[in-house]
Amino acid sequence: MPRTSVTDIEQTVRRFVAEKLSIEAEAVDLDTDLRSLPRFDSIHALQIVLEIEQHYDIEVENRVVFETSTVRDFAAAIATVIAEAGAEPLS
Amino acid sequence: MPSPTVTLLTPTTVVSPAERLTVPTFGDVVVDRPAHADWQRYLHELDPTTELAAVWISADAEPLPAVRALRSLTRFDRTRVYVVGPDTAGPVPGWAEALDVEDIVRPAAVAPEGLTTSVELALRAHRALMTDDLYTDFYLDMTFNKIFDWFETTRWDWKEVDLDRIEHGMLDERTVDFLTEAAVIEFGTLPGAHNFLREWQDEVSFSSWALQWGAEESRHSLVQARYLDQIGVKLRSKHALYKREPYPQGDVRSATLMMNVISESRASALYKALAAHISEPVIRKIWRLLARDEARHCRAFSVFMRELCDSNPAHQTAALSMAYIWLADRGNGVKHPAGMFYPHSTSAAGIRRIETIQQDSVDAADAKVMSIVRLLADDDSLETPRDIKAKLRDLARRSGAR
Ligand SMILES: [Fe+2]
Ligand SMILES: [Fe+2]
């Protein structure tokens, strides 16, 4: 598996979030609460998680879908899963 | 989306070039005028993406075989057919109804002055049929008719509830609290009914059943409010009025249905738990009847949901996503539309208190939902919300690979 930095993951998360909600990636700040974004709801959270899972070939826990508040937290949770799956994320 | 096409078939051997017509509310429409001798070939070779909305067949062009040729192809089952002839006064011939001919019209209807109006009328009729995803030729083939008798004959009768026999000595504060909460939660079904009719406004089958469902749910608040009244507790109407605000309408019908499958299953389990833990016989009886109603509702919603999901991967994905969201996230207690959409009302806390009566009742309800999910996904291996998520990943991978 290629080495993936947390910054890369953050950018990927931002891109997926922006795509799913049909907004500009710039509007998705690292510290924006995802719940405050237009149209964001549990179904979108699930869709974003599914894309991330597919992209990195990982599986995240249910609570990541429901408890994540910002891109930064979300990316950190993904980085942990990737690390546990064997790759070493750079920070 | 390509413009709809309409076809005028007259007894000519000349193929006229396709024209365009602009129709109010529909915009551009393609008007084909194929040669009569070419009719069969025209129908078979029509581009598969073409939406043939209507045809006008001249009475001089042997209309009967021409209509039969069209109707023999299932892709044109919703195409509206008009026969054009000078003789429109007599009774409509039997074959017209048998072959779903919309009308017999005078030649003026397809003359240049009248064509736009005729086409608009035909397009409206066609659109009414096209907006029904589950179109059936005959009314009684709709699911509403298929489940009606079962639903009708399993409804409880008010005679089964005798409010004069309440054993007042067996009631305590906790029971009255549960009863009040349950009555209030049930008020949330009314905006649910408003939304069903809005979300399904262009169809007939589910909407007709939703009226029956709504009628049954309205009895759930009423019977509990009458019981409360009998024991000296007056339920304030504000609880019903708070819930009249519409909540956001769903955007995928199968997902809306899944949400209701789950909340009905949970409601049934909670009423069952209440009936099992409270000894006063009249309320016990009422809760048993309501538990049975909610189980019937769950089953009926699942029938309408599966009908949408069968051979429709987009609906299947939407329903499974909703199942995941509702089954996986019980961190803050169970979700219920009534609790989610009316934070200023007491529902959410009320459901939580009722839940405490028997902690595993929601588990039992959700296990039932998982069996519905397995049928829906046609996958016996699904046991947990996590399995549903894996299934969704799998479906996404497969649709991406296509
Ligand atoms: Fe109910
Ligand atoms: Fe119900």
Short mmCIF file of C-alpha atoms and ligand atoms in Angstrom, two decimals:
data_model
loop_
_atom_site.label_atom_id
_atom_site.label_comp_id
_atom_site.label_asym_id
_atom_site.label_seq_id
_atom_site.Cartn_x
_atom_site.Cartn_y
_atom_site.Cartn_z
CA MET A 1 0.00 0.00 0.00
CA PRO A 2 1.41 3.45 -0.84
CA ARG A 3 2.38 5.67 2.08
CA THR A 4 -0.41 8.11 2.76
CA SER A 5 0.08 11.29 4.73
CA VAL A 6 -2.58 12.76 6.97
CA THR A 7 -2.54 15.83 4.73
CA ASP A 8 -3.32 13.64 1.71
CA ILE A 9 -6.19 12.06 3.58
CA GLU A 10 -7.52 15.46 4.61
CA GLN A 11 -7.45 16.61 0.98
CA THR A 12 -9.20 13.43 -0.16
CA VAL A 13 -11.87 13.81 2.51
CA ARG A 14 -12.41 17.45 1.54
CA ARG A 15 -12.76 16.47 -2.09
CA PHE A 16 -15.28 13.69 -1.38
CA VAL A 17 -17.30 15.92 0.95
CA ALA A 18 -17.40 18.73 -1.62
CA GLU A 19 -18.38 16.34 -4.41
CA LYS A 20 -21.17 14.70 -2.43
CA LEU A 21 -22.65 18.01 -1.32
CA SER A 22 -22.04 19.70 -4.71
CA ILE A 23 -20.09 22.57 -3.15
CA GLU A 24 -16.60 24.01 -3.77
CA ALA A 25 -13.78 22.18 -1.97
CA GLU A 26 -12.61 25.60 -0.71
CA ALA A 27 -15.88 25.91 1.23
CA VAL A 28 -14.91 22.83 3.24
CA ASP A 29 -12.46 24.09 5.81
CA LEU A 30 -10.48 21.56 7.85
CA ASP A 31 -12.24 22.73 10.98
CA THR A 32 -15.73 23.22 9.57
CA ASP A 33 -18.29 21.16 11.42
CA LEU A 34 -19.56 18.87 8.64
CA ARG A 35 -23.06 19.05 10.12
CA SER A 36 -23.15 22.78 9.41
CA LEU A 37 -22.65 22.26 5.66
CA PRO A 38 -25.67 22.58 3.39
CA ARG A 39 -27.49 19.31 2.74
CA PHE A 40 -25.17 17.32 5.01
CA ASP A 41 -27.06 14.56 6.82
CA SER A 42 -26.48 10.98 7.97
CA ILE A 43 -27.07 9.59 4.48
CA HIS A 44 -24.36 11.87 3.05
CA ALA A 45 -22.05 10.94 5.92
CA LEU A 46 -22.55 7.29 5.01
CA GLN A 47 -21.96 7.92 1.30
CA ILE A 48 -18.73 9.78 2.04
CA VAL A 49 -17.56 7.02 4.36
CA LEU A 50 -18.33 4.39 1.72
CA GLU A 51 -16.25 6.26 -0.84
CA ILE A 52 -13.36 6.66 1.58
CA GLU A 53 -13.54 2.97 2.44
CA GLN A 54 -13.42 2.07 -1.20
CA HIS A 55 -10.66 4.55 -1.97
CA TYR A 56 -8.32 3.28 0.75
CA ASP A 57 -9.63 -0.28 0.80
CA ILE A 58 -10.40 -0.11 4.51
CA GLU A 59 -13.39 -0.48 6.77
CA VAL A 60 -14.23 2.13 9.38
CA GLU A 61 -16.34 1.64 12.48
CA ASN A 62 -19.97 2.67 12.63
CA ARG A 63 -19.30 5.43 15.14
CA VAL A 64 -17.00 7.21 12.62
CA VAL A 65 -20.06 7.63 10.40
CA PHE A 66 -22.13 9.23 13.15
CA GLU A 67 -19.71 10.98 15.48
CA THR A 68 -17.26 12.80 13.24
CA SER A 69 -17.57 16.55 13.44
CA THR A 70 -14.81 18.08 11.26
CA VAL A 71 -12.70 17.09 8.25
CA ARG A 72 -9.66 17.12 10.54
CA ASP A 73 -11.25 14.63 12.99
CA PHE A 74 -12.59 12.54 10.20
CA ALA A 75 -9.22 12.34 8.44
CA ALA A 76 -7.53 11.50 11.74
CA ALA A 77 -9.94 8.61 12.28
CA ILE A 78 -9.26 7.36 8.74
CA ALA A 79 -5.50 7.68 9.26
CA THR A 80 -5.78 5.50 12.35
CA VAL A 81 -7.66 2.82 10.44
CA ILE A 82 -5.13 2.92 7.60
CA ALA A 83 -2.27 2.65 10.10
CA GLU A 84 -3.91 -0.32 11.76
CA ALA A 85 -4.43 -1.89 8.34
CA GLY A 86 -0.68 -1.87 7.81
CA ALA A 87 0.38 1.28 6.03
CA GLU A 88 2.24 3.99 7.84
CA PRO A 89 0.72 7.42 7.49
CA LEU A 90 3.13 10.34 7.72
CA SER A 91 2.16 13.23 9.87
CA MET B 1 -33.67 14.36 -21.81
CA PRO B 2 -34.72 13.99 -25.46
CA SER B 3 -37.97 15.65 -26.51
CA PRO B 4 -41.00 13.39 -26.49
CA THR B 5 -42.17 12.15 -29.86
CA VAL B 6 -45.69 11.93 -31.23
CA THR B 7 -46.65 10.21 -34.44
CA LEU B 8 -49.36 10.89 -36.98
CA LEU B 9 -50.18 7.87 -39.10
CA THR B 10 -52.22 8.57 -42.22
CA PRO B 11 -52.87 6.31 -45.23
CA THR B 12 -50.05 7.69 -47.30
CA THR B 13 -47.03 6.12 -48.86
CA VAL B 14 -44.96 9.25 -48.47
CA VAL B 15 -42.63 9.60 -45.52
CA SER B 16 -42.67 13.21 -44.41
CA PRO B 17 -39.69 14.59 -42.57
CA ALA B 18 -40.00 14.90 -38.78
CA GLU B 19 -41.22 18.29 -37.64
CA ARG B 20 -40.92 20.08 -34.34
CA LEU B 21 -43.79 21.54 -32.46
CA THR B 22 -43.59 23.74 -29.39
CA VAL B 23 -46.20 22.90 -26.80
CA PRO B 24 -46.91 25.00 -23.70
CA THR B 25 -45.60 23.35 -20.47
CA PHE B 26 -43.81 20.62 -22.46
CA GLY B 27 -41.57 22.57 -24.83
CA ASP B 28 -40.29 20.93 -28.01
CA VAL B 29 -42.00 17.83 -29.32
CA VAL B 30 -40.93 15.78 -32.35
CA VAL B 31 -43.75 15.01 -34.76
CA ASP B 32 -43.13 11.98 -36.99
CA ARG B 33 -45.28 11.21 -40.01
CA PRO B 34 -44.22 7.75 -41.17
CA ALA B 35 -45.75 6.14 -44.25
CA HIS B 36 -48.58 3.79 -43.46
CA ALA B 37 -46.92 0.84 -45.18
CA ASP B 38 -43.88 1.43 -43.00
CA TRP B 39 -45.70 1.31 -39.65
CA GLN B 40 -44.32 -2.02 -38.41
CA ARG B 41 -40.79 -1.13 -39.39
CA TYR B 42 -41.15 2.33 -37.86
CA LEU B 43 -42.19 0.85 -34.50
CA HIS B 44 -39.42 -1.74 -34.50
CA GLU B 45 -36.69 0.64 -35.56
CA LEU B 46 -37.64 3.57 -33.36
CA ASP B 47 -34.60 4.57 -31.35
CA PRO B 48 -34.79 2.92 -27.89
CA THR B 49 -34.30 6.26 -26.16
CA THR B 50 -37.29 7.78 -27.93
CA GLU B 51 -40.26 8.38 -25.69
CA LEU B 52 -43.23 7.78 -27.97
CA ALA B 53 -45.87 9.69 -26.05
CA ALA B 54 -48.83 9.46 -28.41
CA VAL B 55 -49.96 8.38 -31.86
CA TRP B 56 -52.90 9.47 -33.95
CA ILE B 57 -54.03 6.83 -36.41
CA SER B 58 -56.35 7.74 -39.23
CA ALA B 59 -59.52 5.69 -39.40
CA ASP B 60 -58.78 5.30 -43.11
CA ALA B 61 -55.47 3.61 -42.35
CA GLU B 62 -56.91 0.35 -40.99
CA PRO B 63 -56.66 1.50 -37.40
CA LEU B 64 -57.27 -1.83 -35.72
CA PRO B 65 -54.18 -3.71 -37.02
CA ALA B 66 -52.10 -0.57 -36.56
CA VAL B 67 -53.11 -0.23 -32.90
CA ARG B 68 -52.57 -3.96 -32.36
CA ALA B 69 -49.08 -3.72 -33.83
CA LEU B 70 -48.26 -0.95 -31.37
CA ARG B 71 -49.79 -2.68 -28.35
CA SER B 72 -47.98 -5.94 -29.10
CA LEU B 73 -44.75 -4.18 -28.10
CA THR B 74 -44.55 -3.72 -24.33
CA ARG B 75 -42.29 -0.71 -24.64
CA PHE B 76 -45.29 1.22 -25.94
CA ASP B 77 -47.74 0.15 -23.24
CA ARG B 78 -48.03 3.73 -22.00
CA THR B 79 -48.15 5.41 -25.44
CA ARG B 80 -51.49 7.20 -25.80
CA VAL B 81 -53.45 6.22 -28.92
CA TYR B 82 -56.09 8.29 -30.74
CA VAL B 83 -58.08 7.19 -33.76
CA VAL B 84 -58.91 10.03 -36.14
CA GLY B 85 -62.14 9.74 -38.09
CA PRO B 86 -65.08 11.81 -39.17
CA ASP B 87 -67.47 9.57 -37.26
CA THR B 88 -66.95 10.34 -33.59
CA ALA B 89 -70.57 10.50 -32.51
CA GLY B 90 -71.38 6.82 -32.00
CA PRO B 91 -70.47 4.65 -29.02
CA VAL B 92 -66.79 3.86 -28.54
CA PRO B 93 -66.19 0.44 -30.11
CA GLY B 94 -65.23 -2.40 -27.75
CA TRP B 95 -61.78 -2.81 -29.25
CA ALA B 96 -60.95 0.77 -28.32
CA GLU B 97 -61.13 -0.02 -24.59
CA ALA B 98 -59.52 -3.42 -25.06
CA LEU B 99 -56.53 -1.86 -26.80
CA ASP B 100 -56.39 1.12 -24.48
CA VAL B 101 -57.33 3.68 -27.13
CA GLU B 102 -57.60 7.04 -25.43
CA ASP B 103 -60.22 8.59 -27.71
CA ILE B 104 -61.73 8.76 -31.18
CA VAL B 105 -61.26 12.32 -32.44
CA ARG B 106 -62.30 14.43 -35.42
CA PRO B 107 -59.77 15.28 -38.16
CA ALA B 108 -59.68 18.89 -36.87
CA ALA B 109 -57.78 17.56 -33.85
CA VAL B 110 -54.71 16.89 -36.00
CA ALA B 111 -55.15 19.76 -38.45
CA PRO B 112 -52.53 22.51 -38.04
CA GLU B 113 -54.84 24.72 -35.92
CA GLY B 114 -55.78 21.98 -33.47
CA LEU B 115 -52.61 19.93 -33.24
CA THR B 116 -50.89 21.81 -30.41
CA THR B 117 -53.89 21.48 -28.11
CA SER B 118 -54.31 17.78 -28.95
CA VAL B 119 -50.63 17.08 -28.38
CA GLU B 120 -50.65 18.89 -25.05
CA LEU B 121 -53.61 16.88 -23.82
CA ALA B 122 -51.98 13.63 -24.94
CA LEU B 123 -48.68 14.53 -23.28
CA ARG B 124 -50.44 15.23 -20.00
CA ALA B 125 -52.13 11.83 -20.15
CA HIS B 126 -48.85 10.15 -21.05
CA ARG B 127 -46.94 11.90 -18.29
CA ALA B 128 -49.51 10.78 -15.71
CA LEU B 129 -48.72 7.17 -16.62
CA MET B 130 -44.97 7.68 -16.91
CA THR B 131 -44.57 9.17 -13.44
CA ASP B 132 -45.76 5.92 -11.90
CA ASP B 133 -42.64 3.76 -11.50
CA LEU B 134 -44.79 0.73 -10.83
CA TYR B 135 -47.29 1.23 -13.65
CA THR B 136 -49.74 -1.61 -14.18
CA ASP B 137 -52.27 -1.75 -17.01
CA PHE B 138 -55.13 -2.59 -14.67
CA TYR B 139 -56.12 -0.94 -11.43
CA LEU B 140 -56.73 -4.16 -9.53
CA ASP B 141 -53.18 -5.31 -10.28
CA MET B 142 -51.89 -2.63 -7.93
CA THR B 143 -50.46 -3.68 -4.59
CA PHE B 144 -53.14 -1.67 -2.79
CA ASN B 145 -55.75 -4.13 -4.01
CA LYS B 146 -53.55 -7.12 -3.24
CA ILE B 147 -53.04 -6.25 0.41
CA PHE B 148 -56.40 -4.62 1.06
CA ASP B 149 -58.33 -7.66 2.31
CA TRP B 150 -55.62 -8.80 4.65
CA PHE B 151 -55.27 -5.30 6.03
CA GLU B 152 -59.00 -4.72 6.33
CA THR B 153 -59.83 -7.97 8.08
CA THR B 154 -57.11 -7.72 10.71
CA ARG B 155 -58.14 -4.30 12.04
CA TRP B 156 -59.35 -4.21 15.66
CA ASP B 157 -62.81 -3.13 16.60
CA TRP B 158 -63.61 -0.46 19.21
CA LYS B 159 -65.96 -3.01 20.78
CA GLU B 160 -62.86 -4.92 21.90
CA VAL B 161 -61.95 -2.01 24.19
CA ASP B 162 -64.20 -1.45 27.20
CA LEU B 163 -63.11 1.72 28.98
CA ASP B 164 -65.71 1.18 31.71
CA ARG B 165 -63.80 -1.81 33.02
CA ILE B 166 -60.57 -0.04 33.90
CA GLU B 167 -59.18 -1.30 37.23
CA HIS B 168 -58.21 2.08 38.66
CA GLY B 169 -56.46 0.55 41.66
CA MET B 170 -53.89 -1.11 39.41
CA LEU B 171 -52.64 2.14 37.88
CA ASP B 172 -49.56 4.00 39.01
CA GLU B 173 -47.78 7.20 37.95
CA ARG B 174 -45.36 5.38 35.69
CA THR B 175 -48.13 3.73 33.70
CA VAL B 176 -49.88 7.06 33.23
CA ASP B 177 -46.58 8.59 32.08
CA PHE B 178 -46.03 5.84 29.49
CA LEU B 179 -49.59 6.13 28.30
CA THR B 180 -49.37 9.91 27.90
CA GLU B 181 -46.06 9.67 26.05
CA ALA B 182 -47.36 6.96 23.74
CA ALA B 183 -50.45 9.02 22.89
CA VAL B 184 -48.28 12.07 22.17
CA ILE B 185 -45.77 10.13 20.06
CA GLU B 186 -48.66 8.84 17.98
CA PHE B 187 -49.59 12.43 17.03
CA GLY B 188 -46.41 12.41 14.90
CA THR B 189 -48.08 10.05 12.46
CA LEU B 190 -50.32 12.83 11.13
CA PRO B 191 -47.51 14.88 9.56
CA GLY B 192 -46.20 11.50 8.41
CA ALA B 193 -49.46 11.02 6.50
CA HIS B 194 -49.25 14.57 5.09
CA ASN B 195 -45.77 13.80 3.82
CA PHE B 196 -46.66 10.43 2.35
CA LEU B 197 -49.35 12.07 0.25
CA ARG B 198 -46.94 14.81 -0.81
CA GLU B 199 -44.08 12.46 -1.60
CA TRP B 200 -46.33 10.01 -3.50
CA GLN B 201 -48.57 12.63 -5.08
CA ASP B 202 -48.30 11.24 -8.60
CA GLU B 203 -49.18 7.65 -7.78
CA VAL B 204 -52.21 5.71 -6.62
CA SER B 205 -51.42 2.39 -4.97
CA PHE B 206 -49.29 3.33 -1.96
CA SER B 207 -51.18 6.61 -1.55
CA SER B 208 -54.48 4.73 -1.24
CA TRP B 209 -52.99 2.46 1.39
CA ALA B 210 -51.41 5.43 3.20
CA LEU B 211 -54.92 6.80 3.77
CA GLN B 212 -55.87 3.59 5.56
CA TRP B 213 -52.62 3.63 7.50
CA GLY B 214 -53.23 7.22 8.57
CA ALA B 215 -56.77 6.37 9.64
CA GLU B 216 -55.46 3.56 11.82
CA GLU B 217 -52.74 5.73 13.36
CA SER B 218 -55.27 8.41 14.26
CA ARG B 219 -57.06 5.79 16.36
CA HIS B 220 -53.84 5.12 18.27
CA SER B 221 -53.76 8.60 19.80
CA LEU B 222 -57.50 8.68 20.25
CA VAL B 223 -57.90 5.40 22.11
CA GLN B 224 -55.08 6.28 24.51
CA ALA B 225 -56.39 9.83 25.02
CA ARG B 226 -59.85 8.42 25.81
CA TYR B 227 -58.36 6.01 28.29
CA LEU B 228 -56.48 8.89 29.94
CA ASP B 229 -59.68 10.92 30.08
CA GLN B 230 -61.41 8.03 31.79
CA ILE B 231 -58.81 8.09 34.55
CA GLY B 232 -59.03 11.87 34.89
CA VAL B 233 -56.04 12.95 32.77
CA LYS B 234 -56.85 15.42 30.00
CA LEU B 235 -54.42 15.37 27.08
CA ARG B 236 -53.67 18.88 25.84
CA SER B 237 -54.22 19.50 22.14
CA LYS B 238 -50.95 21.43 21.92
CA HIS B 239 -49.19 18.07 21.66
CA ALA B 240 -51.08 17.28 18.49
CA LEU B 241 -50.66 20.80 17.11
CA TYR B 242 -46.88 20.88 17.69
CA LYS B 243 -46.62 17.90 15.45
CA ARG B 244 -48.56 19.40 12.63
CA GLU B 245 -45.43 21.14 11.33
CA PRO B 246 -44.30 19.20 8.32
CA TYR B 247 -40.90 17.59 8.64
CA PRO B 248 -38.54 17.47 5.66
CA GLN B 249 -39.93 15.33 2.91
CA GLY B 250 -37.79 12.37 1.89
CA ASP B 251 -36.34 12.29 -1.59
CA VAL B 252 -36.19 8.58 -2.28
CA ARG B 253 -39.37 6.66 -1.66
CA SER B 254 -37.72 3.35 -0.81
CA ALA B 255 -35.65 5.12 1.87
CA THR B 256 -38.76 6.76 3.35
CA LEU B 257 -40.42 3.34 3.44
CA MET B 258 -37.41 1.75 5.15
CA MET B 259 -37.48 4.42 7.83
CA ASN B 260 -41.12 3.55 8.46
CA VAL B 261 -40.50 -0.21 8.42
CA ILE B 262 -38.01 0.36 11.23
CA SER B 263 -40.11 2.74 13.29
CA GLU B 264 -43.18 0.49 13.00
CA SER B 265 -41.15 -2.54 14.04
CA ARG B 266 -39.82 -0.66 17.06
CA ALA B 267 -43.23 0.75 17.94
CA SER B 268 -44.67 -2.75 17.87
CA ALA B 269 -41.93 -4.05 20.16
CA LEU B 270 -42.37 -1.17 22.60
CA TYR B 271 -46.15 -1.63 22.84
CA LYS B 272 -45.58 -5.34 23.31
CA ALA B 273 -43.14 -4.60 26.14
CA LEU B 274 -45.59 -2.17 27.75
CA ALA B 275 -48.38 -4.74 27.59
CA ALA B 276 -46.13 -7.36 29.14
CA HIS B 277 -45.08 -5.17 32.07
CA ILE B 278 -48.31 -3.43 33.00
CA SER B 279 -51.04 -5.44 34.66
CA GLU B 280 -54.14 -3.22 34.34
CA PRO B 281 -56.18 -5.33 31.93
CA VAL B 282 -57.81 -2.62 29.76
CA ILE B 283 -54.61 -0.75 28.90
CA ARG B 284 -52.89 -4.06 28.50
CA LYS B 285 -55.50 -5.04 25.93
CA ILE B 286 -55.15 -1.69 24.13
CA TRP B 287 -51.36 -1.98 23.96
CA ARG B 288 -51.61 -5.51 22.63
CA LEU B 289 -53.95 -4.31 19.87
CA LEU B 290 -51.62 -1.42 19.05
CA ALA B 291 -48.60 -3.73 19.00
CA ARG B 292 -50.44 -5.86 16.47
CA ASP B 293 -51.33 -2.80 14.37
CA GLU B 294 -47.73 -1.62 14.28
CA ALA B 295 -46.56 -5.09 13.22
CA ARG B 296 -49.15 -5.05 10.41
CA HIS B 297 -47.94 -1.60 9.37
CA CYS B 298 -44.34 -2.80 9.34
CA ARG B 299 -45.28 -5.68 7.08
CA ALA B 300 -47.30 -3.55 4.68
CA PHE B 301 -44.58 -0.89 4.41
CA SER B 302 -42.09 -3.64 3.64
CA VAL B 303 -44.30 -4.95 0.82
CA PHE B 304 -44.39 -1.51 -0.83
CA MET B 305 -40.67 -1.10 -0.24
CA ARG B 306 -39.71 -4.41 -1.80
CA GLU B 307 -41.90 -3.70 -4.79
CA LEU B 308 -39.81 -0.58 -5.46
CA CYS B 309 -36.50 -2.29 -4.78
CA ASP B 310 -37.01 -5.43 -6.83
CA SER B 311 -34.79 -5.06 -9.87
CA ASN B 312 -34.07 -1.43 -9.06
CA PRO B 313 -30.52 -1.08 -7.67
CA ALA B 314 -30.90 2.65 -6.93
CA HIS B 315 -33.91 2.02 -4.70
CA GLN B 316 -32.20 -0.96 -3.11
CA THR B 317 -29.14 1.12 -2.24
CA ALA B 318 -31.27 3.94 -0.84
CA ALA B 319 -33.28 1.56 1.34
CA LEU B 320 -30.18 -0.23 2.62
CA SER B 321 -28.47 3.08 3.39
CA MET B 322 -31.47 4.17 5.44
CA ALA B 323 -31.49 0.81 7.24
CA TYR B 324 -27.83 1.26 8.11
CA ILE B 325 -28.34 4.80 9.41
CA TRP B 326 -31.22 3.78 11.65
CA LEU B 327 -29.92 0.44 12.87
CA ALA B 328 -26.27 1.35 13.41
CA ASP B 329 -26.76 4.57 15.31
CA ARG B 330 -28.37 3.89 18.64
CA GLY B 331 -25.81 5.88 20.60
CA ASN B 332 -28.39 8.39 21.81
CA GLY B 333 -31.24 5.95 22.11
CA VAL B 334 -33.35 4.78 19.20
CA LYS B 335 -34.31 7.18 16.48
CA HIS B 336 -37.94 7.67 15.66
CA PRO B 337 -39.30 10.22 13.19
CA ALA B 338 -41.50 11.68 15.92
CA GLY B 339 -38.50 12.26 18.18
CA MET B 340 -36.13 13.43 15.47
CA PHE B 341 -38.28 16.00 13.80
CA TYR B 342 -39.93 17.63 16.81
CA PRO B 343 -37.15 18.46 19.25
CA HIS B 344 -39.40 20.87 21.15
CA SER B 345 -41.89 18.15 21.89
CA THR B 346 -41.36 15.50 24.51
CA SER B 347 -41.24 12.53 22.14
CA ALA B 348 -37.54 11.76 22.16
CA ALA B 349 -37.35 11.61 25.94
CA GLY B 350 -40.66 9.77 26.08
CA ILE B 351 -39.46 7.03 23.76
CA ARG B 352 -36.31 6.71 25.86
CA ARG B 353 -38.35 6.25 29.04
CA ILE B 354 -40.55 3.64 27.39
CA GLU B 355 -37.43 1.88 26.11
CA THR B 356 -36.22 1.44 29.68
CA ILE B 357 -39.12 -0.83 30.46
CA GLN B 358 -37.52 -3.67 28.56
CA GLN B 359 -34.04 -2.99 27.25
CA ASP B 360 -33.94 -5.79 24.72
CA SER B 361 -37.26 -4.99 23.05
CA VAL B 362 -35.64 -2.72 20.45
CA ASP B 363 -33.07 -5.44 19.73
CA ALA B 364 -35.91 -7.82 18.95
CA ALA B 365 -37.53 -5.21 16.69
CA ASP B 366 -34.27 -4.58 14.87
CA ALA B 367 -33.67 -8.32 14.43
CA LYS B 368 -37.00 -8.42 12.61
CA VAL B 369 -35.89 -5.52 10.43
CA MET B 370 -32.66 -7.38 9.61
CA SER B 371 -34.73 -10.25 8.26
CA ILE B 372 -36.54 -7.78 6.00
CA VAL B 373 -33.16 -6.34 4.97
CA ARG B 374 -31.91 -9.82 4.06
CA LEU B 375 -34.90 -10.37 1.79
CA LEU B 376 -34.50 -6.95 0.25
CA ALA B 377 -30.80 -7.44 -0.48
CA ASP B 378 -31.35 -11.08 -1.40
CA ASP B 379 -28.44 -11.91 0.87
CA ASP B 380 -28.85 -14.32 3.81
CA SER B 381 -25.46 -13.48 5.25
CA LEU B 382 -26.43 -10.00 6.50
CA GLU B 383 -26.60 -10.02 10.30
CA THR B 384 -25.45 -6.62 11.55
CA PRO B 385 -25.43 -2.98 10.44
CA ARG B 386 -21.75 -3.49 9.65
CA ASP B 387 -22.75 -6.20 7.15
CA ILE B 388 -25.18 -3.73 5.57
CA LYS B 389 -22.33 -1.25 5.14
CA ALA B 390 -20.16 -3.94 3.54
CA LYS B 391 -23.05 -4.80 1.23
CA LEU B 392 -23.38 -1.14 0.23
CA ARG B 393 -19.65 -1.04 -0.54
CA ASP B 394 -20.09 -4.13 -2.63
CA LEU B 395 -23.07 -2.69 -4.53
CA ALA B 396 -21.15 0.54 -5.19
CA ARG B 397 -18.15 -1.43 -6.47
CA ARG B 398 -20.36 -3.44 -8.76
CA SER B 399 -22.24 -0.46 -10.14
CA GLY B 400 -18.88 1.28 -10.65
CA ALA B 401 -17.62 -1.73 -12.59
CA ARG B 402 -20.60 -1.70 -14.92
FE FE C 1 -49.20 3.88 15.90
FE FE C 2 -48.04 2.24 12.89
#
